[in-house]
PDB file of C-alpha atoms in Angstrom:
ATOM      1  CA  UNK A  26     -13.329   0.169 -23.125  1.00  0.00           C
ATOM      2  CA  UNK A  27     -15.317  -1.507 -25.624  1.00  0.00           C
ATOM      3  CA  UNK A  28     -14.038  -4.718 -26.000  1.00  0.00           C
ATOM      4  CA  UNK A  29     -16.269  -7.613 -27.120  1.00  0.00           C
ATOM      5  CA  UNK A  30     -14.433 -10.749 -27.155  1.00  0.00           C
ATOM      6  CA  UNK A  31     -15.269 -14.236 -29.133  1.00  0.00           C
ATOM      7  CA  UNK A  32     -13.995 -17.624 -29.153  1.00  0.00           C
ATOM      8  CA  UNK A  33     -12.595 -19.715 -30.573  1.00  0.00           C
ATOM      9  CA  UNK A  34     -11.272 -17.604 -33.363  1.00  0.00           C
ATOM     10  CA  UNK A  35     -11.190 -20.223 -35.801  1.00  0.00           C
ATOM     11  CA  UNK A  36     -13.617 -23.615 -36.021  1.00  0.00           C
ATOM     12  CA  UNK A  37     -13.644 -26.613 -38.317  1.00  0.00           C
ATOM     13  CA  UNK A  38     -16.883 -29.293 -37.897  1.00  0.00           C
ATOM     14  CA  UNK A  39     -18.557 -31.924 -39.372  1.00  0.00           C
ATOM     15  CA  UNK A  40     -22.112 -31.635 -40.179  1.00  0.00           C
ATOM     16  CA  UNK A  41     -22.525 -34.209 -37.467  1.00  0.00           C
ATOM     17  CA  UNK A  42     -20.841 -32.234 -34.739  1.00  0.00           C
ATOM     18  CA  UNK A  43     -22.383 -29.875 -31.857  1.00  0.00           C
ATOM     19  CA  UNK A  44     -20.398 -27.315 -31.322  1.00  0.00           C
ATOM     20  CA  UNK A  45     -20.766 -23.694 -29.377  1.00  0.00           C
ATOM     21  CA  UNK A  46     -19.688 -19.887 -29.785  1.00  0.00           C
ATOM     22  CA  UNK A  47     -19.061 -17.774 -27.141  1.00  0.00           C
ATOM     23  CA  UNK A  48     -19.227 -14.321 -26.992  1.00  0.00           C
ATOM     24  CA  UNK A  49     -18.502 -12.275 -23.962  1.00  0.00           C
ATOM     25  CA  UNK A  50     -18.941  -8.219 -22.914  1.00  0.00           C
ATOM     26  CA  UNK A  51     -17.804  -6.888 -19.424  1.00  0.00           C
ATOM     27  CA  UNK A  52     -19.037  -3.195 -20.668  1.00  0.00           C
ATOM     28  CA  UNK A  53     -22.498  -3.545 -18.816  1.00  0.00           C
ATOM     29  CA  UNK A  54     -25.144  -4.001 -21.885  1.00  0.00           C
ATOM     30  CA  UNK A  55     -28.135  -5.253 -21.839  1.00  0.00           C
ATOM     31  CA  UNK A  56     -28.610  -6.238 -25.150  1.00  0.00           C
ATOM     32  CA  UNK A  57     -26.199  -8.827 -27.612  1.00  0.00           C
ATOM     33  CA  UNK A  58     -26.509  -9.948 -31.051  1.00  0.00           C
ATOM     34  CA  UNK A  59     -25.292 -12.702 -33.100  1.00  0.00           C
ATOM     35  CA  UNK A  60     -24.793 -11.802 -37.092  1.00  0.00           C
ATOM     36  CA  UNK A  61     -23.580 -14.149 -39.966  1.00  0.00           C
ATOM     37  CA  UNK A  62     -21.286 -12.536 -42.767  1.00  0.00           C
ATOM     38  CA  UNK A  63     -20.133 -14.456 -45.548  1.00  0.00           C
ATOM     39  CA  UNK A  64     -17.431 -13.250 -48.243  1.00  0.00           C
ATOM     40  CA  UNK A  65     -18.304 -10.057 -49.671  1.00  0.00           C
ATOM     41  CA  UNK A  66     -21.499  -9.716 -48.381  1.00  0.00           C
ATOM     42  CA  UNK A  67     -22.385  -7.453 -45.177  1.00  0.00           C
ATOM     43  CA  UNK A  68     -22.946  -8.438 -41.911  1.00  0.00           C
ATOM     44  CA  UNK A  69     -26.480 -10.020 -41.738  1.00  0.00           C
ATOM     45  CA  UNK A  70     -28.380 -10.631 -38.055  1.00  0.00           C
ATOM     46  CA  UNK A  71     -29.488 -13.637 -36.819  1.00  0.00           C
ATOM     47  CA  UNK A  72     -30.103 -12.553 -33.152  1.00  0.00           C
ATOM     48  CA  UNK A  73     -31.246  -9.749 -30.069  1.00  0.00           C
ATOM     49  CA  UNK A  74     -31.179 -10.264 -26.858  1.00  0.00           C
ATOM     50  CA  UNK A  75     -32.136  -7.535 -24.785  1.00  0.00           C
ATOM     51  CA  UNK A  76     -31.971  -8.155 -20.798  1.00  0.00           C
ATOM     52  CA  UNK A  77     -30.991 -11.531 -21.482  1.00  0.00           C
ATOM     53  CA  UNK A  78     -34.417 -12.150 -23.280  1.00  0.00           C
ATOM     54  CA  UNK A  79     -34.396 -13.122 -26.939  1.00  0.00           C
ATOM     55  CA  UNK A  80     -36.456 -10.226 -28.819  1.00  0.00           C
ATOM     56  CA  UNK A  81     -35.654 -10.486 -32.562  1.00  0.00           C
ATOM     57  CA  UNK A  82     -34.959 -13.596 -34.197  1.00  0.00           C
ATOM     58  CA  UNK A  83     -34.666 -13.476 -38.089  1.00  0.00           C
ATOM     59  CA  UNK A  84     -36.127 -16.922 -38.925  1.00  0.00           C
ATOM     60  CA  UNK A  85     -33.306 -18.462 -38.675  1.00  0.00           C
ATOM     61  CA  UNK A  86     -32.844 -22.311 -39.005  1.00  0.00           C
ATOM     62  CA  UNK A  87     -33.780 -24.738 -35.423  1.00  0.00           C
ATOM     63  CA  UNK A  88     -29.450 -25.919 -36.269  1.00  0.00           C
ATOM     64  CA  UNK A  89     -28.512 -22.658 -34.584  1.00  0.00           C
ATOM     65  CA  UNK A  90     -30.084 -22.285 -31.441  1.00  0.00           C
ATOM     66  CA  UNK A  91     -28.560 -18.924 -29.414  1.00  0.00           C
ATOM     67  CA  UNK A  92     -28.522 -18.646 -25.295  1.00  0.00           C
ATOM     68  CA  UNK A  93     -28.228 -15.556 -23.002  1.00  0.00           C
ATOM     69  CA  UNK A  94     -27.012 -17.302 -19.481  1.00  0.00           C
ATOM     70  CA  UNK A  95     -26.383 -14.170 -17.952  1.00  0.00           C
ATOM     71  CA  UNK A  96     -25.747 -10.178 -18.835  1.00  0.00           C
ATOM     72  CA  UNK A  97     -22.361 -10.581 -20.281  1.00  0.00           C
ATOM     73  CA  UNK A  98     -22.080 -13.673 -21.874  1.00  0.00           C
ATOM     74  CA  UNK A  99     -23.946 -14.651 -24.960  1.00  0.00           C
ATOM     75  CA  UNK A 100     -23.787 -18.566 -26.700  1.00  0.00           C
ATOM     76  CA  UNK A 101     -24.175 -19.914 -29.847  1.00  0.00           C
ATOM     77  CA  UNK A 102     -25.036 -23.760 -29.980  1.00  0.00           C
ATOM     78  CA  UNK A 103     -24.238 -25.233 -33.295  1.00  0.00           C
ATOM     79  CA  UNK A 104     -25.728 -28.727 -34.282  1.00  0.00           C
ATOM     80  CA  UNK A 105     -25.958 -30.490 -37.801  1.00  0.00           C
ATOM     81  CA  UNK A 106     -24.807 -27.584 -39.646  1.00  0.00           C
ATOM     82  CA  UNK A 107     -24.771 -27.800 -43.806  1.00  0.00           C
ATOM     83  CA  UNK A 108     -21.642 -26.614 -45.709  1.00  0.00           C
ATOM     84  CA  UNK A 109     -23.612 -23.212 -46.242  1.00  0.00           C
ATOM     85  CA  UNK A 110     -22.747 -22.422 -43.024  1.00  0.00           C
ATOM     86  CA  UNK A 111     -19.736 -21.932 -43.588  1.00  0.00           C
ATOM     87  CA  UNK A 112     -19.417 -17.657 -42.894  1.00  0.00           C
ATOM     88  CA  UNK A 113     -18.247 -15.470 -39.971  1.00  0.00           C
ATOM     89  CA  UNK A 114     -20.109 -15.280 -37.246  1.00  0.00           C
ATOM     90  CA  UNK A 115     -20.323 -11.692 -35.117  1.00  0.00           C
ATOM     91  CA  UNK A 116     -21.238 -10.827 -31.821  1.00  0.00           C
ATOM     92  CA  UNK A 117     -21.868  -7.053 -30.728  1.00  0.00           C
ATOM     93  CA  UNK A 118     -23.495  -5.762 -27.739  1.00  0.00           C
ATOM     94  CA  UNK A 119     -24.560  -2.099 -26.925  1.00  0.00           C
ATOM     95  CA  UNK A 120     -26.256  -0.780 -24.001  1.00  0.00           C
ATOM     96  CA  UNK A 121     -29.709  -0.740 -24.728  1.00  0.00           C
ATOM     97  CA  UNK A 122     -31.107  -1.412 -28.309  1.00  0.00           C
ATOM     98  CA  UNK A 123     -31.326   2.140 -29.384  1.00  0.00           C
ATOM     99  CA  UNK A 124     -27.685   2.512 -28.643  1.00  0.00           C
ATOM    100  CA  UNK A 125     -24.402   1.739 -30.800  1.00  0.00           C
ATOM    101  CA  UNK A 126     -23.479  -1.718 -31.501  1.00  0.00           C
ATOM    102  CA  UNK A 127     -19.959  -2.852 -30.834  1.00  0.00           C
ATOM    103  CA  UNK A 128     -18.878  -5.547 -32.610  1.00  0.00           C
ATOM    104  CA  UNK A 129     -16.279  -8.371 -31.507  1.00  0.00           C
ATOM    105  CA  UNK A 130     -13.699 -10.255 -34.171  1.00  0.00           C
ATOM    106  CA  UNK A 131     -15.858 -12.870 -35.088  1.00  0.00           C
ATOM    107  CA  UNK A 132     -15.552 -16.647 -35.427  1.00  0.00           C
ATOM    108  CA  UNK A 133     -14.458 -17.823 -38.407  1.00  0.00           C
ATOM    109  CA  UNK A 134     -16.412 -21.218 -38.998  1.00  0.00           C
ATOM    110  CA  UNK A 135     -16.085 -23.786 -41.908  1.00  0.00           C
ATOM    111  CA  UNK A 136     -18.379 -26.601 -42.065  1.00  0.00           C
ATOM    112  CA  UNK A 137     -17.124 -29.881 -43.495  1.00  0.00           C
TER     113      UNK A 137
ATOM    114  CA  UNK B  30     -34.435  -5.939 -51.791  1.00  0.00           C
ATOM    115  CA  UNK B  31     -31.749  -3.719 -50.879  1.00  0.00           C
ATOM    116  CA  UNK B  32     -32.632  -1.133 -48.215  1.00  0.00           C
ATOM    117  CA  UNK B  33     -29.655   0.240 -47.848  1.00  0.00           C
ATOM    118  CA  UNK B  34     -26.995   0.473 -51.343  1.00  0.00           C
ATOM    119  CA  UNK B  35     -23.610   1.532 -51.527  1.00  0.00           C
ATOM    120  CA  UNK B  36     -23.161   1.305 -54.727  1.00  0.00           C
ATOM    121  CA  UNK B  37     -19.733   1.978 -55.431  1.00  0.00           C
ATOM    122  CA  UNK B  38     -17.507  -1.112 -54.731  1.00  0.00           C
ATOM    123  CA  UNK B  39     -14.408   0.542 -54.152  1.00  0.00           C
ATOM    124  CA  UNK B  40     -12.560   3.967 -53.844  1.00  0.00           C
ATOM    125  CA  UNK B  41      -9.054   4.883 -54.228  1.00  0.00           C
ATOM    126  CA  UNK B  42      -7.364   8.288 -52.645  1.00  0.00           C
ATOM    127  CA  UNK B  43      -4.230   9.533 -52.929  1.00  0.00           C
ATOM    128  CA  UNK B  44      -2.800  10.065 -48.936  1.00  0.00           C
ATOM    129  CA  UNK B  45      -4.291  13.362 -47.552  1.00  0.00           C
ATOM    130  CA  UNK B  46      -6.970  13.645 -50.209  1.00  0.00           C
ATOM    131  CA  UNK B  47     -10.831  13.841 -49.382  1.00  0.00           C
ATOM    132  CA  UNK B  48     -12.552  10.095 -49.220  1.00  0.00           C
ATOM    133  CA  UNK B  49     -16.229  10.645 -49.703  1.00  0.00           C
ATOM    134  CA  UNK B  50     -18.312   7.179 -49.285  1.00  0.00           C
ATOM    135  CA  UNK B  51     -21.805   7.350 -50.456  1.00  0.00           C
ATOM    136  CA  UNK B  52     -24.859   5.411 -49.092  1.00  0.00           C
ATOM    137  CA  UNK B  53     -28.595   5.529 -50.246  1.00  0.00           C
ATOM    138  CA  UNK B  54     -31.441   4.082 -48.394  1.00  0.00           C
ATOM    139  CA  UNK B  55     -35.050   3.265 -49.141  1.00  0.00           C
ATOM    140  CA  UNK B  56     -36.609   2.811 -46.106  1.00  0.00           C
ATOM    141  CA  UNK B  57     -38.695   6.407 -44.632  1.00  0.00           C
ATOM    142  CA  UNK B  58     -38.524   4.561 -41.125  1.00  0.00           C
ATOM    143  CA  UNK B  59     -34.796   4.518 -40.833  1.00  0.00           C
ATOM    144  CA  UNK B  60     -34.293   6.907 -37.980  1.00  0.00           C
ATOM    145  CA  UNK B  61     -30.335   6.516 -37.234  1.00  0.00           C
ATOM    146  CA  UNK B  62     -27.659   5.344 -39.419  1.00  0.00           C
ATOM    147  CA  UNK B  63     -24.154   4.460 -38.739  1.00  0.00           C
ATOM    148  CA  UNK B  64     -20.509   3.941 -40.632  1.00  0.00           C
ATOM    149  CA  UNK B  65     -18.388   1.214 -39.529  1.00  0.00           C
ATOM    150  CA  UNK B  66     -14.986   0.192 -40.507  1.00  0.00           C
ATOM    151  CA  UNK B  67     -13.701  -3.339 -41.410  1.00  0.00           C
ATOM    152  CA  UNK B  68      -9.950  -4.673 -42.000  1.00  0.00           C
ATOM    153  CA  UNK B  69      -9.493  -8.737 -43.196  1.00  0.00           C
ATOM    154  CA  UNK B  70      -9.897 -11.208 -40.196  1.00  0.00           C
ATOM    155  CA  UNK B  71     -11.646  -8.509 -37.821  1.00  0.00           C
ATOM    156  CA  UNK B  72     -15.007  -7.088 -36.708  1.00  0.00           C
ATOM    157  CA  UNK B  73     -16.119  -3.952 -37.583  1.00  0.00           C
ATOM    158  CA  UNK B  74     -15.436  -0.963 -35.697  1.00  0.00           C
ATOM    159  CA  UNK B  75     -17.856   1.782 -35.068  1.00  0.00           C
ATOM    160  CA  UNK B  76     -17.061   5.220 -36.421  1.00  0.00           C
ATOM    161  CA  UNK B  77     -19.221   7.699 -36.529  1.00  0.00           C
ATOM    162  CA  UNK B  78     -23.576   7.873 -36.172  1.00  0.00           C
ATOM    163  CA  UNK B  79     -26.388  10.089 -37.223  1.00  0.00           C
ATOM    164  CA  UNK B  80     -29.743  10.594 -35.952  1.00  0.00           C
ATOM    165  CA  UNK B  81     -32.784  11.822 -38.321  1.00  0.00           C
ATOM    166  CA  UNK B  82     -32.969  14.934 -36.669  1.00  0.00           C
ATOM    167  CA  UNK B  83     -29.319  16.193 -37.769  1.00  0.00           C
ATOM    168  CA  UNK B  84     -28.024  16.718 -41.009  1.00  0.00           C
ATOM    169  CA  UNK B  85     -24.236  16.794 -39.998  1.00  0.00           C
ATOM    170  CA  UNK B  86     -21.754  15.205 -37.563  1.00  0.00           C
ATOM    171  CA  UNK B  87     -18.520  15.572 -37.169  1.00  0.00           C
ATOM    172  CA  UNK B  88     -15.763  13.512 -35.313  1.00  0.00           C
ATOM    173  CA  UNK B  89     -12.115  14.489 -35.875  1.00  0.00           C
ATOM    174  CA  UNK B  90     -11.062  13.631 -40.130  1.00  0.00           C
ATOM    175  CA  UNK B  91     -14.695  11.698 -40.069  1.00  0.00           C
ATOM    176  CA  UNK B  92     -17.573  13.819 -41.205  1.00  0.00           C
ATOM    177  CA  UNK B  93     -20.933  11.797 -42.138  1.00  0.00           C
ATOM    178  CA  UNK B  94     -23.792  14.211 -44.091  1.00  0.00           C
ATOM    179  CA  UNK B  95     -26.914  13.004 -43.999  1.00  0.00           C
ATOM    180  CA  UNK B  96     -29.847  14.521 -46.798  1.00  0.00           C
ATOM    181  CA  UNK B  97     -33.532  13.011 -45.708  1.00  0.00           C
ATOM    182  CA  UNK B  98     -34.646  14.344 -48.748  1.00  0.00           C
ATOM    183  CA  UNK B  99     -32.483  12.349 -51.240  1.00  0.00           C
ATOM    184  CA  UNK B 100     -32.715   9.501 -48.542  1.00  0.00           C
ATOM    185  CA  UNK B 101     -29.053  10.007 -48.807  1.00  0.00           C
ATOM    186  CA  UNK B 102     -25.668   9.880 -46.266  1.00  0.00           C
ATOM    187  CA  UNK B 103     -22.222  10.450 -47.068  1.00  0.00           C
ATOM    188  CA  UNK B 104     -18.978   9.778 -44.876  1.00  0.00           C
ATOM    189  CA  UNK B 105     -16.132  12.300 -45.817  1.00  0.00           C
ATOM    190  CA  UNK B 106     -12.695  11.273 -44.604  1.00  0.00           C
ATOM    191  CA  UNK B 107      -9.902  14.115 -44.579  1.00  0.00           C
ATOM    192  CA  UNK B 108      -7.250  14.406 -44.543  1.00  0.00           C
ATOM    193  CA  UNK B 109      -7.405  10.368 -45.811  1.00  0.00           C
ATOM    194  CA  UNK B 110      -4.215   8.111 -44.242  1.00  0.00           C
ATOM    195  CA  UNK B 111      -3.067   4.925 -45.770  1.00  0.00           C
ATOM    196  CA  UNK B 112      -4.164   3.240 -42.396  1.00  0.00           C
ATOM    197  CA  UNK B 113      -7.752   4.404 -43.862  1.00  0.00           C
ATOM    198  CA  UNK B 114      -7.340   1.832 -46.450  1.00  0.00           C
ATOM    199  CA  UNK B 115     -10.689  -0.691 -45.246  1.00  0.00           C
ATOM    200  CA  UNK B 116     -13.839  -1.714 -46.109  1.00  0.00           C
ATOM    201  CA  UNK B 117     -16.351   0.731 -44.367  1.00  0.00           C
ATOM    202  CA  UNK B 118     -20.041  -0.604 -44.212  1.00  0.00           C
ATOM    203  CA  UNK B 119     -22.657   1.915 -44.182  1.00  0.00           C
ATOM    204  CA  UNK B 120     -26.279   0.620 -41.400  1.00  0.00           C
ATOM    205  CA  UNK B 121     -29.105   1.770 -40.952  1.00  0.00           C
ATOM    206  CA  UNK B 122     -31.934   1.312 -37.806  1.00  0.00           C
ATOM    207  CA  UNK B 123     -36.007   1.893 -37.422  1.00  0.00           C
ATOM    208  CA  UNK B 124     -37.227   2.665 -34.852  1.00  0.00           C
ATOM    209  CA  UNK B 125     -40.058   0.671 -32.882  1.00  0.00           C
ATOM    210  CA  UNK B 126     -40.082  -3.273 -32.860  1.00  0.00           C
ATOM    211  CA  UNK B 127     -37.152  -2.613 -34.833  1.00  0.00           C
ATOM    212  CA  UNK B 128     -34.661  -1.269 -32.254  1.00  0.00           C
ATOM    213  CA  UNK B 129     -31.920  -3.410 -32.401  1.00  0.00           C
ATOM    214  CA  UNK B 130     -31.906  -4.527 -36.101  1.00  0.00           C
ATOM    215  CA  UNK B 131     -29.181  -2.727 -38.247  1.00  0.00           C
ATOM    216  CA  UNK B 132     -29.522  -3.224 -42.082  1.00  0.00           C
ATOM    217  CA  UNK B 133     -25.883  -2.675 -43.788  1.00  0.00           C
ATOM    218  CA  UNK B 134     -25.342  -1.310 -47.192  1.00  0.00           C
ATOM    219  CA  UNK B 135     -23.152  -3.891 -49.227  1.00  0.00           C
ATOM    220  CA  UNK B 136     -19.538  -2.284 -48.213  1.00  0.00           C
ATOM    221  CA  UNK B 137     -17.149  -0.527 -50.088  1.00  0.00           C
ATOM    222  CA  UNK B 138     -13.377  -1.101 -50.499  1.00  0.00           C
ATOM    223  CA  UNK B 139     -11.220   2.295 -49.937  1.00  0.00           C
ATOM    224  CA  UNK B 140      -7.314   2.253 -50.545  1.00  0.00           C
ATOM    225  CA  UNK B 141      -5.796   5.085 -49.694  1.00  0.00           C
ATOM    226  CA  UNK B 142      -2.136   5.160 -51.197  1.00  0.00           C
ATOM    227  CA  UNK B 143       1.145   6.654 -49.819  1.00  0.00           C
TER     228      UNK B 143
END
């Protein structure tokens, strides 16, 4: 099985909102990511965790803040987002870093 | 700049034809490089992998070449179905501090037709 699931599927929020992802893996990794795609552009990372410790993190704006609470679940906290981030956002998880990423269906987001 | 180029935006096969993807890379330190498939509305889906050490793997109709030399890697789909018909992202990983970080080519569009 490798089944990485996300919700919600679909989010709409104000640039004032806080909102979160979730992103959740029963397949016993150890390490997650979070990556942004927008239209027509590859998948582009944002986030590792490995053994729910955060060990990449591609400069990515203080708005999106990521949390690891435990093995198999993996957030996303969204606050005061701009229009811009408007994209699908991808969690995968593999079992260690050097190992295959498996990707879940994303959250489609749009930022109002 | 672009580590990792696909530089053909689409391909279209006739149904049971050969789909060859192509996928060039600048980076020496890229040690292990991956395809992965993508319909509309979905995540990508792992295919097939290659590690620097190998210059061929094979998995059922999916072949992926891989030519240090030329810093070059291929996919080869045959026979090619219409259920084929995707975009399929090449990635590419260094090894180190880098574990983890996969750098994906730009995608390209193949239609496979009935």
């Amino acid at each position: 099985d490798t089944e990485v699931t996300q919700t919600p599927k679909h989010l709409v929020m104000g640039m004032t909102n806080k909102k979160s992802l979730k992103c959740e893996q029963h397949m016993g990794h150890r390490a997650m990511y979070w990556y942004k795609q927008k239209a027509k552009k590859p998948p582009e990372l944002m986030f590792v965790y490995s053994y729910e410790k955060l060990s990449i993190n591609e400069s990515v704006p203080s708005r999106f803040s990521p949390e690891c609470p435990n093995s198999s679940l993996l957030n996303l906290h969204l606050h005061a987002l701009q229009p811009e981030d408007s994209a699908l956002y991808l969690c995968a998880s593999s079992l260690g870093l050097r190992e295959t990423q498996y990707f879940g269906p994303g959250t489609r987001l749009l930022v109002l | 700049d672009q580590q990792v180029k696909q530089n053909s935006p689409s391909l279209s096969v006739q149904e049971g034809r050969i789909s060859i993807l192509n996928c060039d890379y600048t980076n020496s330190m890229f040690d292990y490089f991956l395809w992965y498939k993508k319909y509309p509305a979905e995540g990508p889906t792992f295919l097939i992998s290659i590690s620097s050490i190998k210059d061929k793997n094979e998995d059922g109709r999916f072949t992926v070449f891989l030519n240090k030399s030329a810093k070059h890697l291929s996919l080869h789909i045959v026979p090619s179905q219409p259920g084929d018909s995707a975009v399929y992202f090449c990635a590419a990983r260094a090894g180190g501090t880098s574990y983890g970080k996969l750098t994906f080519g730009q995608g390209t569009i193949l239609t496979v037709h009935p």
